Coordinates of C-alpha atoms (C1' of nucleotides) in Angstrom, one line a residue:
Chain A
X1 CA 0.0 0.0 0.0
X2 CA 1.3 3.8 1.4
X3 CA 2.3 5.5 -1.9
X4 CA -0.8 5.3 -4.3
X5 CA -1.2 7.6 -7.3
X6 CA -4.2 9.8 -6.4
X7 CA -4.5 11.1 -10.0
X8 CA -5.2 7.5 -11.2
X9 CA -8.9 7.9 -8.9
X10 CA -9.3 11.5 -10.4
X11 CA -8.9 10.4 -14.0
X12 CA -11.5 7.4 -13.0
X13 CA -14.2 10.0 -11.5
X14 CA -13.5 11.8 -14.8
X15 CA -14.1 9.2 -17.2
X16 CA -16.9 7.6 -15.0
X17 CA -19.1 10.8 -15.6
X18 CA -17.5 10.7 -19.9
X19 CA -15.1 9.4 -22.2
X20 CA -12.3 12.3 -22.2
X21 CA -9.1 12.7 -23.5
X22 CA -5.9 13.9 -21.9
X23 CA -6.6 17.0 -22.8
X24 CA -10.2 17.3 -21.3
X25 CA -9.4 15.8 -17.9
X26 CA -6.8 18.5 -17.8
X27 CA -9.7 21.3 -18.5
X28 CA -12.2 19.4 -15.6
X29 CA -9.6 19.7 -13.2
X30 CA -8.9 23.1 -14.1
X31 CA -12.6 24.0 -14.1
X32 CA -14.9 21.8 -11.6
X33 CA -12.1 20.1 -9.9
X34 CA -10.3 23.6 -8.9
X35 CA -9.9 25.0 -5.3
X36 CA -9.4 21.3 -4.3
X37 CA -7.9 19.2 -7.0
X38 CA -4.9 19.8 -9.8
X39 CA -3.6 17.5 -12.5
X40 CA -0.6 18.2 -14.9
X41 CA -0.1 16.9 -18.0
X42 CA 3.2 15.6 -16.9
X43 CA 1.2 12.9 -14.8
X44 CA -2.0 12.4 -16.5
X45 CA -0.1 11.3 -19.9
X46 CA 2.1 8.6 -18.4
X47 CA -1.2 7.5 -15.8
X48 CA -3.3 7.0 -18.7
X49 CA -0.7 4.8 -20.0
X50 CA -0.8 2.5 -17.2
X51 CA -4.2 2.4 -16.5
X52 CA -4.0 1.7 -20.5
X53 CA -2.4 -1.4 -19.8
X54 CA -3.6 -2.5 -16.6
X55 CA -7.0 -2.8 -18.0
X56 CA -8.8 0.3 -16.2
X57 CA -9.8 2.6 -19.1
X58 CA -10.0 1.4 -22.9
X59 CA -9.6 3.8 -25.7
X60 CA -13.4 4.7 -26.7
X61 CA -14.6 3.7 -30.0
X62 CA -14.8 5.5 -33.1
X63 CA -12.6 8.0 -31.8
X64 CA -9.3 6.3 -32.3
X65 CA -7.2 9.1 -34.1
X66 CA -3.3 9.4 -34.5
X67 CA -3.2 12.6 -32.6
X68 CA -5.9 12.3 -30.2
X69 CA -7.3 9.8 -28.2
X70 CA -10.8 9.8 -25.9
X71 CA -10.0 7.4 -22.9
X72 CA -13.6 5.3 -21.6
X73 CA -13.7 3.8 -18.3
X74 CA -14.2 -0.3 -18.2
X75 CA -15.7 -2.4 -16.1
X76 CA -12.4 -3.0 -14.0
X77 CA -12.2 0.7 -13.7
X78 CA -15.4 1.4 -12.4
X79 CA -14.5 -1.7 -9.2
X80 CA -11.1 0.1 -8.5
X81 CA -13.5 3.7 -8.6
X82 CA -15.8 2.2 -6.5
X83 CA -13.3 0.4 -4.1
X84 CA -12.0 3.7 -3.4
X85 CA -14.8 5.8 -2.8
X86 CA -15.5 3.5 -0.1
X87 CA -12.3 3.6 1.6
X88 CA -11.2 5.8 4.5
X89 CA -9.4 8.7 3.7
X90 CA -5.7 9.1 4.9
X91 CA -5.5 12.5 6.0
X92 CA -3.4 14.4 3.3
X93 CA 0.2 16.2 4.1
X94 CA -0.5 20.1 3.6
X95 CA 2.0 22.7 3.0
X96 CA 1.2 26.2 3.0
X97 CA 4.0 28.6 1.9
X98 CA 2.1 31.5 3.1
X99 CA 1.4 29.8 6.9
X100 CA 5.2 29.1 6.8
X101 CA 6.4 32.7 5.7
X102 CA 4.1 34.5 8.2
X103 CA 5.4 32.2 11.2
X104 CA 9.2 33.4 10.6
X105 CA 8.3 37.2 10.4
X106 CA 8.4 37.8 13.7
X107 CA 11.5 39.9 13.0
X108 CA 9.8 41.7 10.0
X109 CA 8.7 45.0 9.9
X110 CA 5.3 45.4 10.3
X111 CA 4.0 46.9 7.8
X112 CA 5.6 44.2 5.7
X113 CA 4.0 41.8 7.5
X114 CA 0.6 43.9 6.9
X115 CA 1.1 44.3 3.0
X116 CA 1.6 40.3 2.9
X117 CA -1.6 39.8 5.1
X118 CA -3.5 42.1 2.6
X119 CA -2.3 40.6 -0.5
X120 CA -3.1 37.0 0.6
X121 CA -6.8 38.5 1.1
X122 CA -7.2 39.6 -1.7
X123 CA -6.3 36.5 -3.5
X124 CA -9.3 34.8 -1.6
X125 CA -11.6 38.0 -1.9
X126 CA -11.1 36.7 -5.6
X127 CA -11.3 33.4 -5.4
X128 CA -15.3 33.8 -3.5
X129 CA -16.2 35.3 -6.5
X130 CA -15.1 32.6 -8.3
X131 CA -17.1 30.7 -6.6
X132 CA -20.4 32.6 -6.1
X133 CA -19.8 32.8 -10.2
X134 CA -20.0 29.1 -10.1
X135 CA -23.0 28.7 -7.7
X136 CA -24.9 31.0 -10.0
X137 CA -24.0 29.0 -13.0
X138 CA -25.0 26.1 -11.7
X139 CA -28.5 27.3 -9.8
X140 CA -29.2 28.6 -13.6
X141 CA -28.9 25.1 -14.8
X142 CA -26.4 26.3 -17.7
X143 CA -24.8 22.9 -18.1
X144 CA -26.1 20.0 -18.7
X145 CA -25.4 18.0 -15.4
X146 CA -27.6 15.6 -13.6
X147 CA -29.6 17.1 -10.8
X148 CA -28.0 14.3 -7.9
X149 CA -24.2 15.5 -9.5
X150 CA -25.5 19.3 -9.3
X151 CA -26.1 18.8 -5.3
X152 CA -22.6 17.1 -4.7
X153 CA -20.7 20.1 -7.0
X154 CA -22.8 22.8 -4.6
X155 CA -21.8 21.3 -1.4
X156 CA -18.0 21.2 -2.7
X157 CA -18.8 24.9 -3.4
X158 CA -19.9 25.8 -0.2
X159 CA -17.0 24.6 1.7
X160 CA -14.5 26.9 -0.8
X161 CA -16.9 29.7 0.2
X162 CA -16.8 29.3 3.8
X163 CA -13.3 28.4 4.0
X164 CA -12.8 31.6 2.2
X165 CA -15.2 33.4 4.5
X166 CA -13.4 32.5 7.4
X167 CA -9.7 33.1 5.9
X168 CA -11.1 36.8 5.2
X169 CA -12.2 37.1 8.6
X170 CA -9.2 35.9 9.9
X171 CA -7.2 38.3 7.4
X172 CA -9.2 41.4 9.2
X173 CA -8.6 40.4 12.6
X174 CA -5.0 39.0 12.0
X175 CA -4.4 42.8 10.4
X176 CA -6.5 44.5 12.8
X177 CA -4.1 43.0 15.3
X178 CA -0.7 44.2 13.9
X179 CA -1.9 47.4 13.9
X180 CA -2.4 47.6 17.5
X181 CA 0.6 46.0 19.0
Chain B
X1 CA 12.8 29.9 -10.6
X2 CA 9.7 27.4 -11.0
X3 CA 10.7 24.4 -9.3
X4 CA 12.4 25.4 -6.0
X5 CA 13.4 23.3 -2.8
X6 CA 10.7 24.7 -0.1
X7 CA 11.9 22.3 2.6
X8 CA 15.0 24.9 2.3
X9 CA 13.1 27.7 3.5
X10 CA 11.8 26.1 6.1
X11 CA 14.8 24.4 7.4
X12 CA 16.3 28.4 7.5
X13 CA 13.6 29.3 9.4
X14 CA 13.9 26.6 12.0
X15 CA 18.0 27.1 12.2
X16 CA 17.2 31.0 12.7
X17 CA 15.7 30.1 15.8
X18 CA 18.1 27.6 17.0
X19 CA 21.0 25.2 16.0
X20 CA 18.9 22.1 15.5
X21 CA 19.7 18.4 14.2
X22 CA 18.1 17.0 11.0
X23 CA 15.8 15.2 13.8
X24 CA 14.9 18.0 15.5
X25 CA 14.0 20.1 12.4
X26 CA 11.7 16.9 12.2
X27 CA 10.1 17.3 15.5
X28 CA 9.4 21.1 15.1
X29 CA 7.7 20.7 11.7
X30 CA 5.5 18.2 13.4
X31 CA 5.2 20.5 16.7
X32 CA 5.0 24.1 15.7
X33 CA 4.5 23.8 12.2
X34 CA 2.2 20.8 12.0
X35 CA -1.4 22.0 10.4
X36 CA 0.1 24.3 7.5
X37 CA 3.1 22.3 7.2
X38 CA 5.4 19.2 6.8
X39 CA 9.0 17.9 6.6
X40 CA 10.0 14.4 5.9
X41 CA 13.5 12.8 6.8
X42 CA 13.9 11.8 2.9
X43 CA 14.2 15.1 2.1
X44 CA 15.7 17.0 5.3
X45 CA 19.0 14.8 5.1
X46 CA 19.4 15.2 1.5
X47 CA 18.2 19.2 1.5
X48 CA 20.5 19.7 5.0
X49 CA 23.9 18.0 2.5
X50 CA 22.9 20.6 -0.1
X51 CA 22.6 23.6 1.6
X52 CA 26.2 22.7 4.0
X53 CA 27.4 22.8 0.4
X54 CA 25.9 26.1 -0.6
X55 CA 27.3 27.4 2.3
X56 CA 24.0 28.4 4.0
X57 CA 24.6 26.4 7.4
X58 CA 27.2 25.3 9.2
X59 CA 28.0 22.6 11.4
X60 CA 27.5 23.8 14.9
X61 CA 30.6 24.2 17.1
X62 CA 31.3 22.0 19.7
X63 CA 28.5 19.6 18.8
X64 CA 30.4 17.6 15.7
X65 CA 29.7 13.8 16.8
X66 CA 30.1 11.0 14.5
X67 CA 26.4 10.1 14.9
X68 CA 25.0 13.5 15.5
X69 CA 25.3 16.8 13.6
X70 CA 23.9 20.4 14.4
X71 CA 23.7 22.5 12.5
X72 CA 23.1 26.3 12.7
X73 CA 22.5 29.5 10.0
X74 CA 25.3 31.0 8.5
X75 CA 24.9 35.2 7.5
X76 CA 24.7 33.8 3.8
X77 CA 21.8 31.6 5.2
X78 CA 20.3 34.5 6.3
X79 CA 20.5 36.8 3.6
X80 CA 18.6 34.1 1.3
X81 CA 16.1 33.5 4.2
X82 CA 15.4 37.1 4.7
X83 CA 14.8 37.3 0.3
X84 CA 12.6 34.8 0.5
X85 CA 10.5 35.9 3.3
X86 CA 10.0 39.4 1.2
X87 CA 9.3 37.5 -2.1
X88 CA 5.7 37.2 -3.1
X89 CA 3.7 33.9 -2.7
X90 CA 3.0 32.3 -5.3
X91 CA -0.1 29.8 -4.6
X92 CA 0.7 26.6 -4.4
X93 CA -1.0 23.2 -6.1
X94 CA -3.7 22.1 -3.3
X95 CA -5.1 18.3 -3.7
X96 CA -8.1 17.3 -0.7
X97 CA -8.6 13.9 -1.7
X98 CA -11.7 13.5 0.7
X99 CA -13.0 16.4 -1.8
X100 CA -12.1 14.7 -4.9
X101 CA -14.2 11.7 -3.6
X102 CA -16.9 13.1 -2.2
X103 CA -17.4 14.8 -6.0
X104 CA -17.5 11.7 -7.3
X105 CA -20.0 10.3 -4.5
X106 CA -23.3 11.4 -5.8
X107 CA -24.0 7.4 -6.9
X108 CA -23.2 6.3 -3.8
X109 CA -26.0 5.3 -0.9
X110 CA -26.8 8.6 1.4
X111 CA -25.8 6.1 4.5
X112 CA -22.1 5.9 3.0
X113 CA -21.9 9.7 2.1
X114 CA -22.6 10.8 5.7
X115 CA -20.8 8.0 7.2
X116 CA -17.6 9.8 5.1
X117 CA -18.9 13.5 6.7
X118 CA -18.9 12.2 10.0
X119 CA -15.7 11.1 10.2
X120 CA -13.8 13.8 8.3
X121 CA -15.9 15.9 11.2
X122 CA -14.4 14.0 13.8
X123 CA -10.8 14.7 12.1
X124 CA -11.8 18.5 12.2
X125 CA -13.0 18.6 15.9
X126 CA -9.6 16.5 17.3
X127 CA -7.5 19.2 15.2
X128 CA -9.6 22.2 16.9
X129 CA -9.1 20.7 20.4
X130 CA -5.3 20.4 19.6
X131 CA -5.1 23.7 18.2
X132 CA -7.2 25.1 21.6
X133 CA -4.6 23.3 23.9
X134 CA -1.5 24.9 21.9
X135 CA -2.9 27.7 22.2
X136 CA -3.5 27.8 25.8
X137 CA -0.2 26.3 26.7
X138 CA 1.5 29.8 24.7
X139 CA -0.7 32.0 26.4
X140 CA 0.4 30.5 29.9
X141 CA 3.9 30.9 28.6
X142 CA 5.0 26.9 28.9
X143 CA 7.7 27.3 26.7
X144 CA 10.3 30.3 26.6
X145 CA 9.7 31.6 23.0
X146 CA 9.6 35.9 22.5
X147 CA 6.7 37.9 23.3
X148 CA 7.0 38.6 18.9
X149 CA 7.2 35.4 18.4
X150 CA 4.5 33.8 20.8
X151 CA 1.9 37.0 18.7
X152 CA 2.9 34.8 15.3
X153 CA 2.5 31.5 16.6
X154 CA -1.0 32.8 18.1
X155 CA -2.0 34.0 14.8
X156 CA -1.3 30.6 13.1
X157 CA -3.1 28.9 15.5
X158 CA -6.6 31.3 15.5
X159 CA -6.1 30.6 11.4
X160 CA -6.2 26.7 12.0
X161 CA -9.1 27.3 14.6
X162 CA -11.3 29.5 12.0
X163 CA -10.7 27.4 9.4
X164 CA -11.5 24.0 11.2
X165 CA -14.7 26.2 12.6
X166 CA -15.7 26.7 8.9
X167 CA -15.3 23.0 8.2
X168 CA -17.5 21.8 10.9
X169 CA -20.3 24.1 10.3
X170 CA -20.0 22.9 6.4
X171 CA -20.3 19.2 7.7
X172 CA -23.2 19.9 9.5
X173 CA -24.2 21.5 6.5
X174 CA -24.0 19.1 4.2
X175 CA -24.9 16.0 6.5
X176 CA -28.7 18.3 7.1
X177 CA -29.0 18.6 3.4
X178 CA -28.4 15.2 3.0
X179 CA -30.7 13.7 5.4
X180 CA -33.6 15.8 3.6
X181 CA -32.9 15.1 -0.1
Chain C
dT1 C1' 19.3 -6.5 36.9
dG2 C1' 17.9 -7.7 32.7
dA3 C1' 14.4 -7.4 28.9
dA4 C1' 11.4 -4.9 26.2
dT5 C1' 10.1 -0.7 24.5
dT6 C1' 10.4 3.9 23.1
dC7 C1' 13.2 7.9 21.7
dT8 C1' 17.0 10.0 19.3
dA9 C1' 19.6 10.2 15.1
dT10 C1' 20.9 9.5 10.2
dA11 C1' 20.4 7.5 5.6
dT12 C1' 18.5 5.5 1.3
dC13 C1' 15.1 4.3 -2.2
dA14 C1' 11.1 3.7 -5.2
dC15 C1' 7.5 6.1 -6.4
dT16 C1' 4.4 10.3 -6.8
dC17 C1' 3.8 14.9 -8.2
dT18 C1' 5.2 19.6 -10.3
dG19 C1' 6.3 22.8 -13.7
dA20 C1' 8.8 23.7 -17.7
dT21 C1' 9.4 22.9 -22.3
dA22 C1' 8.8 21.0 -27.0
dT23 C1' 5.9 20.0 -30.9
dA24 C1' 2.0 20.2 -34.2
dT25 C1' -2.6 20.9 -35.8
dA26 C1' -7.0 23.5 -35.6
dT27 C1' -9.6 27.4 -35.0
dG28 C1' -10.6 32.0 -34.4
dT29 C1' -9.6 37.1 -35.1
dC30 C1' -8.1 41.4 -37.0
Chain D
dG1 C1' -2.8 36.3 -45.1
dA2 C1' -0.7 37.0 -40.5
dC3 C1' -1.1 36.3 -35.7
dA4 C1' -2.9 34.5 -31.6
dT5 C1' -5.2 31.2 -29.1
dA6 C1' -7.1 26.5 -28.2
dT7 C1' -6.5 21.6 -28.7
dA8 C1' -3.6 17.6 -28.1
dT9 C1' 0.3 14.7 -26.7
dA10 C1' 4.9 13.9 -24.7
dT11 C1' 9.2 14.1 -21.9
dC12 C1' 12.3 15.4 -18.1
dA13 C1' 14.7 17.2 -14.1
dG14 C1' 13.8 18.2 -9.8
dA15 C1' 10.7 18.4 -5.4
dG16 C1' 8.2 15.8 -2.0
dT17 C1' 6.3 11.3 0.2
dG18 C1' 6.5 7.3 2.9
dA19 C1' 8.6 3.1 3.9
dT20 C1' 12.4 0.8 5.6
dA21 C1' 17.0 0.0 7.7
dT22 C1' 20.3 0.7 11.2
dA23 C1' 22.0 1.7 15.9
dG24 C1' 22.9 3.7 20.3
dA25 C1' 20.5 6.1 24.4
dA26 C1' 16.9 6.5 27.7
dT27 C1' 12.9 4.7 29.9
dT28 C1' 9.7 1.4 31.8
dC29 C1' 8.5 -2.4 34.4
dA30 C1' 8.7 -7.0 36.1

DNA sequence: TGAATTCTATATCACTCTGATATATATGTC
DNA sequence: GACATATATATCAGAGTGATATAGAATTCA
């Protein structure tokens, strides 16, 4: 067990929901999958290969093409999928830069440390309206997604809104704090 | 630029503090800095080589041992810590891989989906109690750390306590939902 | 006192993941 | 027609993960 190739169970969810190529599985992590989830093509490519061979995904008919191949999940890959999305989840390692560069600027002027602060929320302040952007899309029914998929895509909104919520709050008081001390 | 060796960083960070060995560079990433971020031995023995060579840290005097090495900042050390900490930051790749699955949940049984929410609560509320206790034990001044440096350490900690606020409201959330869909 | 266990300390390795770069065609724009 | 952007695949060096190995020091506890 221990080291497992996560993006292997991405490109599964991907292809569970519809045949895709490299490229597109790229563009759904960029898109849906963002704020929680990234892929580069410098994994997916070599992935797809095994997963190719081991009998996971099969190259969907009609669309075999010298420069461009849509990927369709078997019957294999839907038990691995499914094996998966009932295991526990390992909790993740996490590595914030920011965290890391704020905890060793005790020394730092403080307006420094204030200009950091403010840049970092301003980055999220962007990021919620990415997201309310997204909620509105998908209230408006603008894609064509199944209304049980819609529900699960709103939650995973909700959670990048709050947590953005409470890192702007936490911003403010964090600043508020600097100022006065 | 691109690629760059943030386990450096850290490590200068740490060794600004204090002279540490590789192993206790270990034990303060998983003290202090556990939450936002993480150190492994595979890559502090290898990154702690590199930078002796760089000539960012030095063996500590008086503590060369055959089986035991500490090691401390040298001015060039701190020249490239202090760039660093007023360099921009760029965001970093995130990956929640209880996020990616519950995405890819929505064919799954309700029973199974809350079952997941439950325990990634549980997860959350641990973390907040740990967090609480850290933060007590600073404010009753336990440990002999700088007035400056116990404000920073505070702020890191009332981040991981909003954010792990956030989550657990969300999980109540989206268990309600849920239950009545 | 001796045995078992845990802690301190360093090191290596296979594998995962990241970000840059290269290449080539297709499509859209001005 | 020229230029830019989107689609599509591929490779590679380097960063980061987690497992494993080794061995002495300290602690527990019977």
């Amino acid at each position: 067990m221990a080291l497992k190739n996560k993006s292997m169970y991405a490109i599964l969810g991907i292809l569970n929901i519809s045949p895709s190529t490299g490229y597109d599985i790229k563009k759904y992590s960029d898109n849906v999958l963002s704020g929680f989830w990234n892929e580069n093509f410098g994994h997916i490519y070599p992935t797809l290969k095994m997963m190719l061979e081991d009998g996971m995904i099969e190259i969907a008919s009609g669309e075999i093409n010298e420069k461009k191949v849509r990927y369709g999940i078997t019957e294999k890959g839907k038990r691995e999928l499914e094996t998966w999305l009932l295991e526990d989840t390992m909790q993740q390692p996490v590595r914030s830069e920011f965290m890391l560069k704020l905890l060793f600027s005790s020394n730092q002027p403080k307006e420094n440390v204030i200009r950091m602060l403010e840049s970092y929320k301003e980055i999220h302040e962007k990021n919620m309206e990415k997201y309310l952007g997204m909620l509105k899309d998908l209230e408006h029914g603008i894609q064509e997604i199944s209304k049980e998929r819609a529900g699960f895509i709103k939650a995973v909104l909700r959670r990048g809104i709050l947590s953005g919520e409470a890192t702007i709050r936490w911003c403010n008081e964090t600043i508020e704090e600097m100022q006065h001390s």
